[in-house]
PDB file of C-alpha atoms in Angstrom:
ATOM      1  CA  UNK A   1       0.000   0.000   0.000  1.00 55.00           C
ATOM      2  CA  UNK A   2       1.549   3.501  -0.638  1.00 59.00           C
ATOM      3  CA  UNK A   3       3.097   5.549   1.986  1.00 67.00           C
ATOM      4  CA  UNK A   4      -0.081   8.160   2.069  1.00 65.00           C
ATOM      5  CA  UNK A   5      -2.522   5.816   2.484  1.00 63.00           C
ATOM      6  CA  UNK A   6      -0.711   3.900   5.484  1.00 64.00           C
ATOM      7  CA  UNK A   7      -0.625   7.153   7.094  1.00 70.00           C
ATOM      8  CA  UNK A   8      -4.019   8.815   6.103  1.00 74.00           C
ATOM      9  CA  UNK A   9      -5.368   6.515   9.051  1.00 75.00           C
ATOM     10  CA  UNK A  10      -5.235   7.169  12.478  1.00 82.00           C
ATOM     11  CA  UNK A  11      -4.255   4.314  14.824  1.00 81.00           C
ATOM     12  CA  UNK A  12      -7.989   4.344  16.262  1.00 86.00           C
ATOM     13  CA  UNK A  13      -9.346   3.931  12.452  1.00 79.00           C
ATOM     14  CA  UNK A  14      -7.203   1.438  12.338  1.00 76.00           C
ATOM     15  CA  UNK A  15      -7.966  -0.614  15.292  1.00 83.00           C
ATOM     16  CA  UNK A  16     -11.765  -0.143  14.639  1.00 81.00           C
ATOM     17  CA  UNK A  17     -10.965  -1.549  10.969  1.00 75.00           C
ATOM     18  CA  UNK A  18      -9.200  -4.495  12.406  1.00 77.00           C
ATOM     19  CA  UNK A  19     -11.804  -4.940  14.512  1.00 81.00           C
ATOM     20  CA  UNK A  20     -14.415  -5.067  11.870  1.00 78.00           C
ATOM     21  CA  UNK A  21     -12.388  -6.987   9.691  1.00 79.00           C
ATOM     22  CA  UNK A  22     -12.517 -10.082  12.155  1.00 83.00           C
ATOM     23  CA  UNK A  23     -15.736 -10.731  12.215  1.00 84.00           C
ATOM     24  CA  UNK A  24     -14.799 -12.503   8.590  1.00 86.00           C
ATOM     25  CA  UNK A  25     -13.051 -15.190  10.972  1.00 88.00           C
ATOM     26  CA  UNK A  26     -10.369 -17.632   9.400  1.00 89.00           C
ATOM     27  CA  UNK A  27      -9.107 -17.232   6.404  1.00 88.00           C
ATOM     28  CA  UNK A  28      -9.479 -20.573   4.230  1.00 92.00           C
ATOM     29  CA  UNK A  29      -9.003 -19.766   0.514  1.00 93.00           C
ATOM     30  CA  UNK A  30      -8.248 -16.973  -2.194  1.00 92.00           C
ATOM     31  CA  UNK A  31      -9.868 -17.475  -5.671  1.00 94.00           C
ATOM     32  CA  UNK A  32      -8.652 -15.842  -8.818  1.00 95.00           C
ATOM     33  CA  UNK A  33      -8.131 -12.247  -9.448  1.00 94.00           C
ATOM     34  CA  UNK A  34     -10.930 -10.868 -12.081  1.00 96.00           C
ATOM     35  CA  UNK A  35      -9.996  -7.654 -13.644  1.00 96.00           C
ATOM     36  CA  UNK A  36     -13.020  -5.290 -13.099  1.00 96.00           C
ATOM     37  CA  UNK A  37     -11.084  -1.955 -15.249  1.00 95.00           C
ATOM     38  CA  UNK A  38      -8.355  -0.441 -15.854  1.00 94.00           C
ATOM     39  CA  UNK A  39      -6.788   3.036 -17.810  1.00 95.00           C
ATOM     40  CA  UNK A  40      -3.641   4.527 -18.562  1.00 92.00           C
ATOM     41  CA  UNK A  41      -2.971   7.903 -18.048  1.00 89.00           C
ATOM     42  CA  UNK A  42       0.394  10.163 -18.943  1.00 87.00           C
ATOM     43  CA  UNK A  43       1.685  12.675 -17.210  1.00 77.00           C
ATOM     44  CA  UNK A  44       4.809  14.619 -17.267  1.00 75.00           C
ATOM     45  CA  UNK A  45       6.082  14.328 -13.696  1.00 70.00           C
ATOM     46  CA  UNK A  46       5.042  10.635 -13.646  1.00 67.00           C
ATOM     47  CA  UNK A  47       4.903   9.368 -17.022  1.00 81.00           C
ATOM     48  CA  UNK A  48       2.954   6.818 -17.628  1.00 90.00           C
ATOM     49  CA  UNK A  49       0.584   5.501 -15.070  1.00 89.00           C
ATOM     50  CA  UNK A  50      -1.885   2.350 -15.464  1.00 92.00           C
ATOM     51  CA  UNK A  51      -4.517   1.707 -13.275  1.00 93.00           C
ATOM     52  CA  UNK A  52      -6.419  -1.318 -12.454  1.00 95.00           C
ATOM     53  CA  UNK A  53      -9.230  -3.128 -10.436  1.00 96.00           C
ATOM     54  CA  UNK A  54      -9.480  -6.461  -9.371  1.00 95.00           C
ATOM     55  CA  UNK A  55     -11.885  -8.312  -7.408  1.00 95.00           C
ATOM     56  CA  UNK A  56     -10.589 -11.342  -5.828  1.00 93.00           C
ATOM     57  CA  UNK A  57     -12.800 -14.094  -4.184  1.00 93.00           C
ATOM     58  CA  UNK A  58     -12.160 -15.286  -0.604  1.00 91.00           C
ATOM     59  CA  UNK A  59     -13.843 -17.912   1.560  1.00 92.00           C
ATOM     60  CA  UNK A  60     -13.640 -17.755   5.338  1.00 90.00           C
ATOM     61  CA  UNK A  61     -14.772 -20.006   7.981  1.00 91.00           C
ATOM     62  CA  UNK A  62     -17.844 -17.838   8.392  1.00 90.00           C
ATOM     63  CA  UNK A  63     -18.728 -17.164   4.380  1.00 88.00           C
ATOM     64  CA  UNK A  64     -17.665 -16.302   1.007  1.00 90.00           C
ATOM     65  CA  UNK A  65     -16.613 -12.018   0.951  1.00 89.00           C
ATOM     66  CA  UNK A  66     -14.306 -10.715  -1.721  1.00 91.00           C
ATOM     67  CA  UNK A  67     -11.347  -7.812  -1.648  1.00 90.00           C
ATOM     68  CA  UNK A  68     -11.334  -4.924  -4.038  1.00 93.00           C
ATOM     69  CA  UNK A  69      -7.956  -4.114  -4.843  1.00 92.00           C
ATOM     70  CA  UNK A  70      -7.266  -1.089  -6.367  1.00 93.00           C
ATOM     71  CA  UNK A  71      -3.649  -1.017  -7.985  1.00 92.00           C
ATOM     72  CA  UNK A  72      -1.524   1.366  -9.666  1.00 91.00           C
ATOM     73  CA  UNK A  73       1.989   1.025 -11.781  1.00 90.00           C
ATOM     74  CA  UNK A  74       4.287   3.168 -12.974  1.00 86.00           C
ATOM     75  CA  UNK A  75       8.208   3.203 -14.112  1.00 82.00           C
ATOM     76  CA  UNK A  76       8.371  -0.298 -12.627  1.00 73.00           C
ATOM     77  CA  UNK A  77       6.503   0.766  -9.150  1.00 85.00           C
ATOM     78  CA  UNK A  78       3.166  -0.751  -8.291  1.00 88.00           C
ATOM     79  CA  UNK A  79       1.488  -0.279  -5.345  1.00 88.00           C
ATOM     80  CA  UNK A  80      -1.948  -0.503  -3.824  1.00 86.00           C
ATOM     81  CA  UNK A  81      -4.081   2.308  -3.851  1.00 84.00           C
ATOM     82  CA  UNK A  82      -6.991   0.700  -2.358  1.00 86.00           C
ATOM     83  CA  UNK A  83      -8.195  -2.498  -0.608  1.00 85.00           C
ATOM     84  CA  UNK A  84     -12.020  -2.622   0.188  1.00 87.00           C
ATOM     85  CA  UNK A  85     -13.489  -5.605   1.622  1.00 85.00           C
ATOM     86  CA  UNK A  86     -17.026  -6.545   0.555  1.00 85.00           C
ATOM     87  CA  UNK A  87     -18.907  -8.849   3.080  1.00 81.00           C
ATOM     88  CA  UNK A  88     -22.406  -8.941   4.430  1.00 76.00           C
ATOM     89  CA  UNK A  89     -20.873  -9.825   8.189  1.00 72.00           C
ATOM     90  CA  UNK A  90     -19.491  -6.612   8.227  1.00 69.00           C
ATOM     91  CA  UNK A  91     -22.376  -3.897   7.406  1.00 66.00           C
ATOM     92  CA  UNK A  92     -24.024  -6.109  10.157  1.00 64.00           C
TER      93      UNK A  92
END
């Protein structure tokens, strides 16, 4: 995950995120990766930047959720931009 987005959290939205994030329980299995979009943009200060989404199945002890992973890539750099979990246990 990049630097800014480690640090854009506080260690309270953190913990409450962690907290959340259990009531998935065990981890058992990750599926594939699908590719949901993607772009390429070019800048100057950057060059060229691509940008992609995947959604990747997982199954837990308690139930299927899947990730969101938002990913970017640029002169040989990727890094995640943004990782969203999507499960019904935890808007419960």
């Amino acid at each position: 995950m990049s630097e800014q987005g480690l640090k854009g959290a506080t260690p309270e939205q953190w913990e409450l995120y962690l907290s959340l994030f259990s009531k998935l329980g065990t981890l058992e299995s990750v599926g594939i990766p699908e590719l949901q979009s993607w772009k390429t943009m070019s800048g100057i200060p950057k060059g060229k930047t691509t940008y992609a989404v995947y959604l990747v199945p997982l199954v837990f002890d308690t139930g299927s959720a899947h990730v969101e992973l938002g990913i970017q890539h640029n002169k040989s750099k990727m890094e995640f931009y943004s990782v969203r979990f999507l499960s019904d246990l935890l808007i419960q």
